[in-house]
Coordinates of C-alpha atoms in Angstrom, one line a residue:
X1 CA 36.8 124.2 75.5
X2 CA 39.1 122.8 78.6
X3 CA 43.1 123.9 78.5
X4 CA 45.1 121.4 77.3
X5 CA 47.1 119.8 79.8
X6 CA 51.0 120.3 79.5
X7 CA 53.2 117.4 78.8
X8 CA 56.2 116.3 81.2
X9 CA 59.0 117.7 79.2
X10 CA 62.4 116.8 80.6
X11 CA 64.3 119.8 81.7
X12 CA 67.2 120.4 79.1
X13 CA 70.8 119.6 80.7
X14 CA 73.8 121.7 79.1
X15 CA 76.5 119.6 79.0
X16 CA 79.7 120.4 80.6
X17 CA 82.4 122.1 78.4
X18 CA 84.9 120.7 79.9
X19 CA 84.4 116.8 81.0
X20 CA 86.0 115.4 84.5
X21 CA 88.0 112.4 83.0
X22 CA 88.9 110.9 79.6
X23 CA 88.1 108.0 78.6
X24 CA 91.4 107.0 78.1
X25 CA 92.2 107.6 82.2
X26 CA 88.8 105.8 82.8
X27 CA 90.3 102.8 80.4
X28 CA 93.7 102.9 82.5
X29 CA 91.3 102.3 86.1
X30 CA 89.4 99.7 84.6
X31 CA 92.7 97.7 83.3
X32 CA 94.8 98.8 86.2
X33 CA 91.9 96.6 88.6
X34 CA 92.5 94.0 86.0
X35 CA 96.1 93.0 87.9
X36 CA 95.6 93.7 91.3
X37 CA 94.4 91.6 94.3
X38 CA 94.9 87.2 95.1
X39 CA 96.7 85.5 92.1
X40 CA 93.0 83.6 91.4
X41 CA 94.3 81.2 88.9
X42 CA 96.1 78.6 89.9
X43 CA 99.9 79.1 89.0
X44 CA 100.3 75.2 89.0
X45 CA 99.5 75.5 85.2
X46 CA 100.7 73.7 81.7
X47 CA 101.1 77.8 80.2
X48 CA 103.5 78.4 83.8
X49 CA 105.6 75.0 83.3
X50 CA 108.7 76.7 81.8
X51 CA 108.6 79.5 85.1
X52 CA 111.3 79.5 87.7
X53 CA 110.3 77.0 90.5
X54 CA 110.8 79.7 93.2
X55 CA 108.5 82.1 91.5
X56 CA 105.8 80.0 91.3
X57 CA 105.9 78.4 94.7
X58 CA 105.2 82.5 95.7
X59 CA 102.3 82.0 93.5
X60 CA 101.2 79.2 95.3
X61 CA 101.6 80.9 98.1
X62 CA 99.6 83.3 97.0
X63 CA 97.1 81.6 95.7
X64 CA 96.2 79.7 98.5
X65 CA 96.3 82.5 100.7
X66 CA 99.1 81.6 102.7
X67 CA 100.8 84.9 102.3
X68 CA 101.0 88.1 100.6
X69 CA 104.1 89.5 98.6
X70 CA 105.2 93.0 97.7
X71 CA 104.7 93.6 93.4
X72 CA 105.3 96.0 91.0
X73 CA 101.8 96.9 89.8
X74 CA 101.7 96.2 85.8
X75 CA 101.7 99.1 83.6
X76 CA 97.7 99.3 82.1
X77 CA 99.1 99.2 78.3
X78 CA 100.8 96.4 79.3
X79 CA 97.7 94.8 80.5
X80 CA 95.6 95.5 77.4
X81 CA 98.6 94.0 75.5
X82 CA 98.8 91.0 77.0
X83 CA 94.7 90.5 76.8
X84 CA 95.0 91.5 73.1
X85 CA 97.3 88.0 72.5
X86 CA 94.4 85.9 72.7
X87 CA 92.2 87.9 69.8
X88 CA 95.0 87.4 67.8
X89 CA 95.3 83.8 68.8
X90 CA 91.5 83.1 67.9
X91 CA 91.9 85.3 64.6
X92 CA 94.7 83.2 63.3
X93 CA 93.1 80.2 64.4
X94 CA 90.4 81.0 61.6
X95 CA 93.1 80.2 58.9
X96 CA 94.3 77.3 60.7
X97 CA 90.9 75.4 60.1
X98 CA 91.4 76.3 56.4
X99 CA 94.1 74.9 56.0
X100 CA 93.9 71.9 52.9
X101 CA 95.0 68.2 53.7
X102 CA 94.1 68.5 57.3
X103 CA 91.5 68.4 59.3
X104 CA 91.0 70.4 62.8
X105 CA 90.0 69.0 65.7
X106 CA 89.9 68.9 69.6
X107 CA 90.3 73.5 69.6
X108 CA 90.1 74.5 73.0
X109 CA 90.1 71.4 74.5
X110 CA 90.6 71.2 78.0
X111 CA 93.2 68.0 79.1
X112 CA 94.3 66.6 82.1
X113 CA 98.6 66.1 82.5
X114 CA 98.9 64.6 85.9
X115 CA 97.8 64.3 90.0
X116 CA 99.8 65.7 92.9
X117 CA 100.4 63.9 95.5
X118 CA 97.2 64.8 97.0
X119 CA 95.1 64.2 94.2
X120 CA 94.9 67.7 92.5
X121 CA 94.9 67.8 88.7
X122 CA 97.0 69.7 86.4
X123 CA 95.1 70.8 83.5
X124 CA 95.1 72.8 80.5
X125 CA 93.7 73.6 77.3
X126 CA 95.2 73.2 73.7
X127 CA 94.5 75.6 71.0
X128 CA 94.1 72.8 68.1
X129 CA 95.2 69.3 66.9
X130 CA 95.4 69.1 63.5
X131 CA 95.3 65.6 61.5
X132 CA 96.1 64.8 58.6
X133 CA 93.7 63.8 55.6
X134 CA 94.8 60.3 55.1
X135 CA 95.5 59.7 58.7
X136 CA 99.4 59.4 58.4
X137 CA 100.0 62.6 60.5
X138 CA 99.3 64.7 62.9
X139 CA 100.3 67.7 64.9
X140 CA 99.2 69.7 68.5
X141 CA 99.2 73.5 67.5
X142 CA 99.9 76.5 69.9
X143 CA 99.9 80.3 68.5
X144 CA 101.7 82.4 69.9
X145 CA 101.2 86.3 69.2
X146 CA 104.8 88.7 69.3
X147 CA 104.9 91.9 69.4
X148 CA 108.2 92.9 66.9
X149 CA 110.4 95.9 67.1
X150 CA 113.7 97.1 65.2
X151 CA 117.0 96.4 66.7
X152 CA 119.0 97.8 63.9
X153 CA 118.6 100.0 60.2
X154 CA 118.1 96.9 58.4
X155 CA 116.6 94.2 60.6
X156 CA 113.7 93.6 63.4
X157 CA 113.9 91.1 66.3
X158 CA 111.8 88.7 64.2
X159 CA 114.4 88.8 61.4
X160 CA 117.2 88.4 63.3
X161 CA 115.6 85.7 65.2
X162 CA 115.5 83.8 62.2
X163 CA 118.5 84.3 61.1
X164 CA 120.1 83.3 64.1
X165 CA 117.8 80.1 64.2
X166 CA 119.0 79.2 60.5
X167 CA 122.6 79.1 62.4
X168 CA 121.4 76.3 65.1
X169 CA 122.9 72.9 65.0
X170 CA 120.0 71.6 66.7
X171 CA 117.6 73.0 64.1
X172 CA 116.9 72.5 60.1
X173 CA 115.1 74.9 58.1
X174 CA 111.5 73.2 56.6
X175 CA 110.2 76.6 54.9
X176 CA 111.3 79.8 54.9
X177 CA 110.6 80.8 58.7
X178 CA 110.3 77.3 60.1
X179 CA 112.2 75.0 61.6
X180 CA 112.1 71.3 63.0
X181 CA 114.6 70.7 66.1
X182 CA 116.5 67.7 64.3
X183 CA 118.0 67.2 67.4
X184 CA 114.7 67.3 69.8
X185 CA 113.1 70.0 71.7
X186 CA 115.9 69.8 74.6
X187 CA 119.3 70.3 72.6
X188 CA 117.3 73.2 71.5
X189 CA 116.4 74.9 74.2
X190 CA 120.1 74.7 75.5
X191 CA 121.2 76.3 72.5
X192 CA 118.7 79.2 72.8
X193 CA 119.3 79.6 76.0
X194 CA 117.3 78.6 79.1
X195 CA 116.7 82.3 79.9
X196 CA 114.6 82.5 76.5
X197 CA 111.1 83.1 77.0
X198 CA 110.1 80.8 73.8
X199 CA 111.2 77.9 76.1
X200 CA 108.3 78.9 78.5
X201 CA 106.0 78.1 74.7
X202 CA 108.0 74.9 74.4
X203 CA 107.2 73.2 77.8
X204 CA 103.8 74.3 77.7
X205 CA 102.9 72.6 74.3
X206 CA 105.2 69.6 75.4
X207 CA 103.3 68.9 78.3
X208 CA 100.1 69.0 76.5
X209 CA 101.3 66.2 74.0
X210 CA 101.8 63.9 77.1
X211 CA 98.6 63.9 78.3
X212 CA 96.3 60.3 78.1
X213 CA 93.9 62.3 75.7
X214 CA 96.7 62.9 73.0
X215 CA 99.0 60.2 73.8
X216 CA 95.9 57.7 72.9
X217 CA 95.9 59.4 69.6
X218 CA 99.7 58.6 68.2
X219 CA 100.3 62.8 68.3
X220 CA 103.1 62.7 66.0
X221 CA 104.6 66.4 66.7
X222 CA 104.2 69.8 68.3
X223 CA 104.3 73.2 66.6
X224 CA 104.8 76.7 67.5
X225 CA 103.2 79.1 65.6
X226 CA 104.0 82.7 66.0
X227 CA 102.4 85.4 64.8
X228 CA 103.8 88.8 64.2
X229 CA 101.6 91.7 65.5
X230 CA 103.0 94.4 63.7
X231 CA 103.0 93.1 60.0
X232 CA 100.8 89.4 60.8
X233 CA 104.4 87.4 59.3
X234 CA 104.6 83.8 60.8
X235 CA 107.0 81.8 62.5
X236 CA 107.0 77.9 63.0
X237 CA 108.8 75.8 65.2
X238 CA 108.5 71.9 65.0
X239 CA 109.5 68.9 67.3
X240 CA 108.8 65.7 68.4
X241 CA 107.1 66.0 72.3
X242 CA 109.9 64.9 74.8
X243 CA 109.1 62.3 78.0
X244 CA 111.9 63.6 79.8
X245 CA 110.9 67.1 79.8
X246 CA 106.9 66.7 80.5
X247 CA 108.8 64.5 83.4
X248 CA 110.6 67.2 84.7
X249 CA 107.8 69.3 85.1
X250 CA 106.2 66.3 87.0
X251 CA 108.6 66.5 89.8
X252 CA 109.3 70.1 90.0
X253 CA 105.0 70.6 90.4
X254 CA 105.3 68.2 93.0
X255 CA 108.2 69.9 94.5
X256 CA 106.5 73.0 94.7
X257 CA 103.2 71.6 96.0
X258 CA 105.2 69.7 98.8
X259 CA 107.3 73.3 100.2
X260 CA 104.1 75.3 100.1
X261 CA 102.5 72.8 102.0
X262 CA 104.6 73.3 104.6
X263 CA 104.4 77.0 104.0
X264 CA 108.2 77.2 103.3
X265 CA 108.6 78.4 99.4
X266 CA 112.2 78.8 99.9
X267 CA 112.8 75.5 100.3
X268 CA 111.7 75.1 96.3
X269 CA 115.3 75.7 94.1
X270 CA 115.5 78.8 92.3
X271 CA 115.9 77.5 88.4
X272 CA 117.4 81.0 87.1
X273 CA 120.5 83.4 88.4
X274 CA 121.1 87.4 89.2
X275 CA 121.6 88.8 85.9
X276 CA 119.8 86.6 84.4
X277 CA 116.4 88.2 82.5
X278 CA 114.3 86.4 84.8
X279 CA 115.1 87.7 87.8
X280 CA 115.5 90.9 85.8
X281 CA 111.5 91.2 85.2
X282 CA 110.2 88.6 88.0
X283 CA 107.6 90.4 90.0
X284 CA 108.9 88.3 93.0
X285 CA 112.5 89.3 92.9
X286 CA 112.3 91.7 95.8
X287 CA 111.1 88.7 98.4
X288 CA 113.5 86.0 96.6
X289 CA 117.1 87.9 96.3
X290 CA 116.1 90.7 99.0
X291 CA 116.9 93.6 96.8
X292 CA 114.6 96.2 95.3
X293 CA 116.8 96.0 91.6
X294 CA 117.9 93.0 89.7
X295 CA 117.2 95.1 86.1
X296 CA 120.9 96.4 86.7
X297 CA 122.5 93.2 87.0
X298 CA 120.6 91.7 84.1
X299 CA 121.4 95.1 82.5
X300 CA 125.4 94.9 82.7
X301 CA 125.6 91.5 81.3
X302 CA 125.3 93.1 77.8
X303 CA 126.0 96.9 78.5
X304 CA 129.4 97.8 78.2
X305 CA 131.3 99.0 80.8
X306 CA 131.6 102.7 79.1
X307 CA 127.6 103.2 78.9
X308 CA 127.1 102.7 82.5
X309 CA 127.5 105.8 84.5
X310 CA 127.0 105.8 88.3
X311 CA 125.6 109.1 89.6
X312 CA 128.5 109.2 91.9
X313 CA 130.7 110.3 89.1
X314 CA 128.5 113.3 88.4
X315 CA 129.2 115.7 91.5
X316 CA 126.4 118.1 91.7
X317 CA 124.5 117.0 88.8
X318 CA 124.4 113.6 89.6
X319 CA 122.8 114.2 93.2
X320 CA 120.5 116.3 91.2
X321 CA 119.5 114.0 88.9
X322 CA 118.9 111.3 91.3
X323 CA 116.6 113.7 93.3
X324 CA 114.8 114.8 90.0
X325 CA 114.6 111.0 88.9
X326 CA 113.0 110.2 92.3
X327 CA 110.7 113.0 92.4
X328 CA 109.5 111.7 88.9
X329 CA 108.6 108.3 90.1
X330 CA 106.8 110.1 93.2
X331 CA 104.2 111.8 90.9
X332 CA 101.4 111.1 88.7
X333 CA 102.8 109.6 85.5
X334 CA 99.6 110.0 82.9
X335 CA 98.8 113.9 81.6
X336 CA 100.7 115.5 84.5
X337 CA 102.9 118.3 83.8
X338 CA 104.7 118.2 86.2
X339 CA 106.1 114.6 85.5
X340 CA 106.6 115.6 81.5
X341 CA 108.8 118.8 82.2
X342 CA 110.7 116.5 85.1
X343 CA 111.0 113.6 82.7
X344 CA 112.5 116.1 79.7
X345 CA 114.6 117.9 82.0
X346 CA 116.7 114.4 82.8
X347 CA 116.3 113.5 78.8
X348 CA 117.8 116.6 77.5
X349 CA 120.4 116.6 80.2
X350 CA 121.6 113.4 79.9
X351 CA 121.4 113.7 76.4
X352 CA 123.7 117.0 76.4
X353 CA 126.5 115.0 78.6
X354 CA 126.3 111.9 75.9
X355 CA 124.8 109.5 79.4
X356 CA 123.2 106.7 78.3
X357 CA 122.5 104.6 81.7
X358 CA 122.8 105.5 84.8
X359 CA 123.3 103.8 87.9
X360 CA 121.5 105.3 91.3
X361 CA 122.7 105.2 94.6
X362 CA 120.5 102.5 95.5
X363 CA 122.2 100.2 92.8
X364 CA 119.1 101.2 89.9
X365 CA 119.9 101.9 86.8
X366 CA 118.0 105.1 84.8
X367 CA 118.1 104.5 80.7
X368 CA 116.8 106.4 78.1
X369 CA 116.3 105.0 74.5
X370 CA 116.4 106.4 71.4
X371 CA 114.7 105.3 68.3
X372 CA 116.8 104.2 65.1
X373 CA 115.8 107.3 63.3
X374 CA 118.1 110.1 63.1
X375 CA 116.5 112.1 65.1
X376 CA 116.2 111.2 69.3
X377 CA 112.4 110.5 69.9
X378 CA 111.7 110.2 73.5

């Protein structure tokens, strides 16, 4: 009788003990990759309207590859929060088309607002238009997804935001956490604030609502709805779409279009200040005010005077904190030891001498937070 032949067995492989990354550090690359490189999407766009002309005239820049600009490279939590907005968008979305006495239509759909001067388009998509049953009404929806946090024992942001809208002259309460601006969309957003980002939500939706598509189909309002991450509460606001507004964007587009043309984006008017929160978290700030820090002027318009300690004050510790501080930001920030016992060293320090905020030589400011709890969580 012949042997039997022996079968290719793979060769067993032992895994390693101890594996060469985590998958959380292999996460961070991959969403880190996510931000860098040309702004590929045009910044010229309905969900940019409500930007600072300045800003997106860099973009443009950008964009078109006219130049390239120093930016702070997005945290990659920050990134997989911001990504995470439109699941929640499409999950609430799912209720919207159940909702009874209207009918959804036109989700997703892709309109045109307006030419440049040299024919571009400017064009966007809505999340839904809902109309009503019997034809009588109907109403261009945007959601929105917020992440909320706790600004005090009793109240979050969202509640406080509420309350404070209940306060508005321009507004009047049509449910218990919605509002219709009685007043129209503009008296509103000067009562917010221009410096509010919800006025960035307000132009978008507003210029949607002027475009042929739903201007040939009698849109009768525009409606933010928010949705709360952490507990899934919503939010409405309501108005009637303004012409003067979706104009405004007109000409500042075109503005911007014309200075990047001739490669000059400072020509294009900056629309906010220093100080304001804007310029605090604009990723062009360096290029458009020439300094590395705008947090700290944003940061003393509500910080009193007394929580604001400038290293200079500190003598010895103060020139070591500074040097600890920038040694901290020189070094590896994820699962590195060496940046944990740096960052607790400044924590309990600062902590021990009651410092809140300080401000660096180079005009930064260092803050630590602590949670509402009793206990400091940092």
């Amino acid at each position: 009788m012949p042997p039997r032949k022996k079968k290719n067995v793979a060769p067993v492989v032992k895994p390693k003990l101890q594996p060469d990354i985590s998958l959380p550090e292999l996460i961070d690359s991959v969403s880190t990759e996510w931000t860098g490189g040309k702004v590929k999407v045009t910044p010229l766009r309905p969900s940019a309207a409500g930007w600072c002309a300045r800003r997106l005239a860099y973009d443009l820049m950008e964009h078109k590859g006219h130049a390239t600009y120093p930016r702070p490279t997005m945290e990659p939590n920050i990134v997989r929060l911001l990504d995470l907005g439109h699941s929640v968008e499409y999950h609430l979305l799912k209720y919207v088309n159940q909702l009874p006495g209207y009918v959804t239509r036109y989700k997703q759909q892709v309109v045109s607002l307006f030419r440049l001067s040299d024919g571009t388009i400017i064009e966007g998509s809505v999340d839904a238009y809902l109309e009503s049953t019997d034809g009588t009404r109907s109403v261009l929806v945007d959601v929105k997804s917020y992440k909320d946090g706790f600004s005090s024992f009793l109240n979050s942001r969202w509640d406080e935001t509420i309350e404070k809208y209940s306060r508005f002259r321009s507004l009047s309460r049509i449910g218990e956490s919605a509002f219709y601006c009685t007043q129209g969309v503009e008296a509103f957003m000067q009562e917010v604030g221009w410096d509010d980002f919800i006025c960035d939500n307000l132009t978008q939706l507003n210029c949607y609502a002027y475009s042929d598509f739903f201007r040939a189909r009698g849109l009768s309002a525009c409606s933010i709805l928010r949705y709360n991450k952490n507990d899934s509460r919503l939010f409405e606001l309501r108005w009637q779409p303004s012409e003067s507004l979706f104009l405004k964007v007109k000409a500042k587009y075109e503005s911007i279009h014309q200075a990047v043309a001739m490669k000059k984006p400072e020509l294009v008017k900056k629309d906010f200040n220093m100080g304001s929160m804007r310029c605090a978290f604009c990723p062009h700030a360096a290029t458009c005010w020439g300094v590395t820090d705008t947090y700290t002027a944003w940061l003393r318009n509500w910080l009193p005077e007394d929580k604001l300690t400038s290293v200079r004050e500190l003598g010895d510790f103060g020139k070591e904190l500074e040097r600890t501080i920038h040694h901290m930001n020189d070094v590896e920030r994820h699962y590195n030891s060496e940046w944990k016992k740096s960052n607790d060293w400044i924590v309990s320090e600062m902590l021990a001498r009651k410092l809140k905020v300080v401000e660096l030589s180079d005009f930064s400011a260092y803050e630590i937070k602590e949670l509402k709890s009793p206990s400091p969580h940092f």
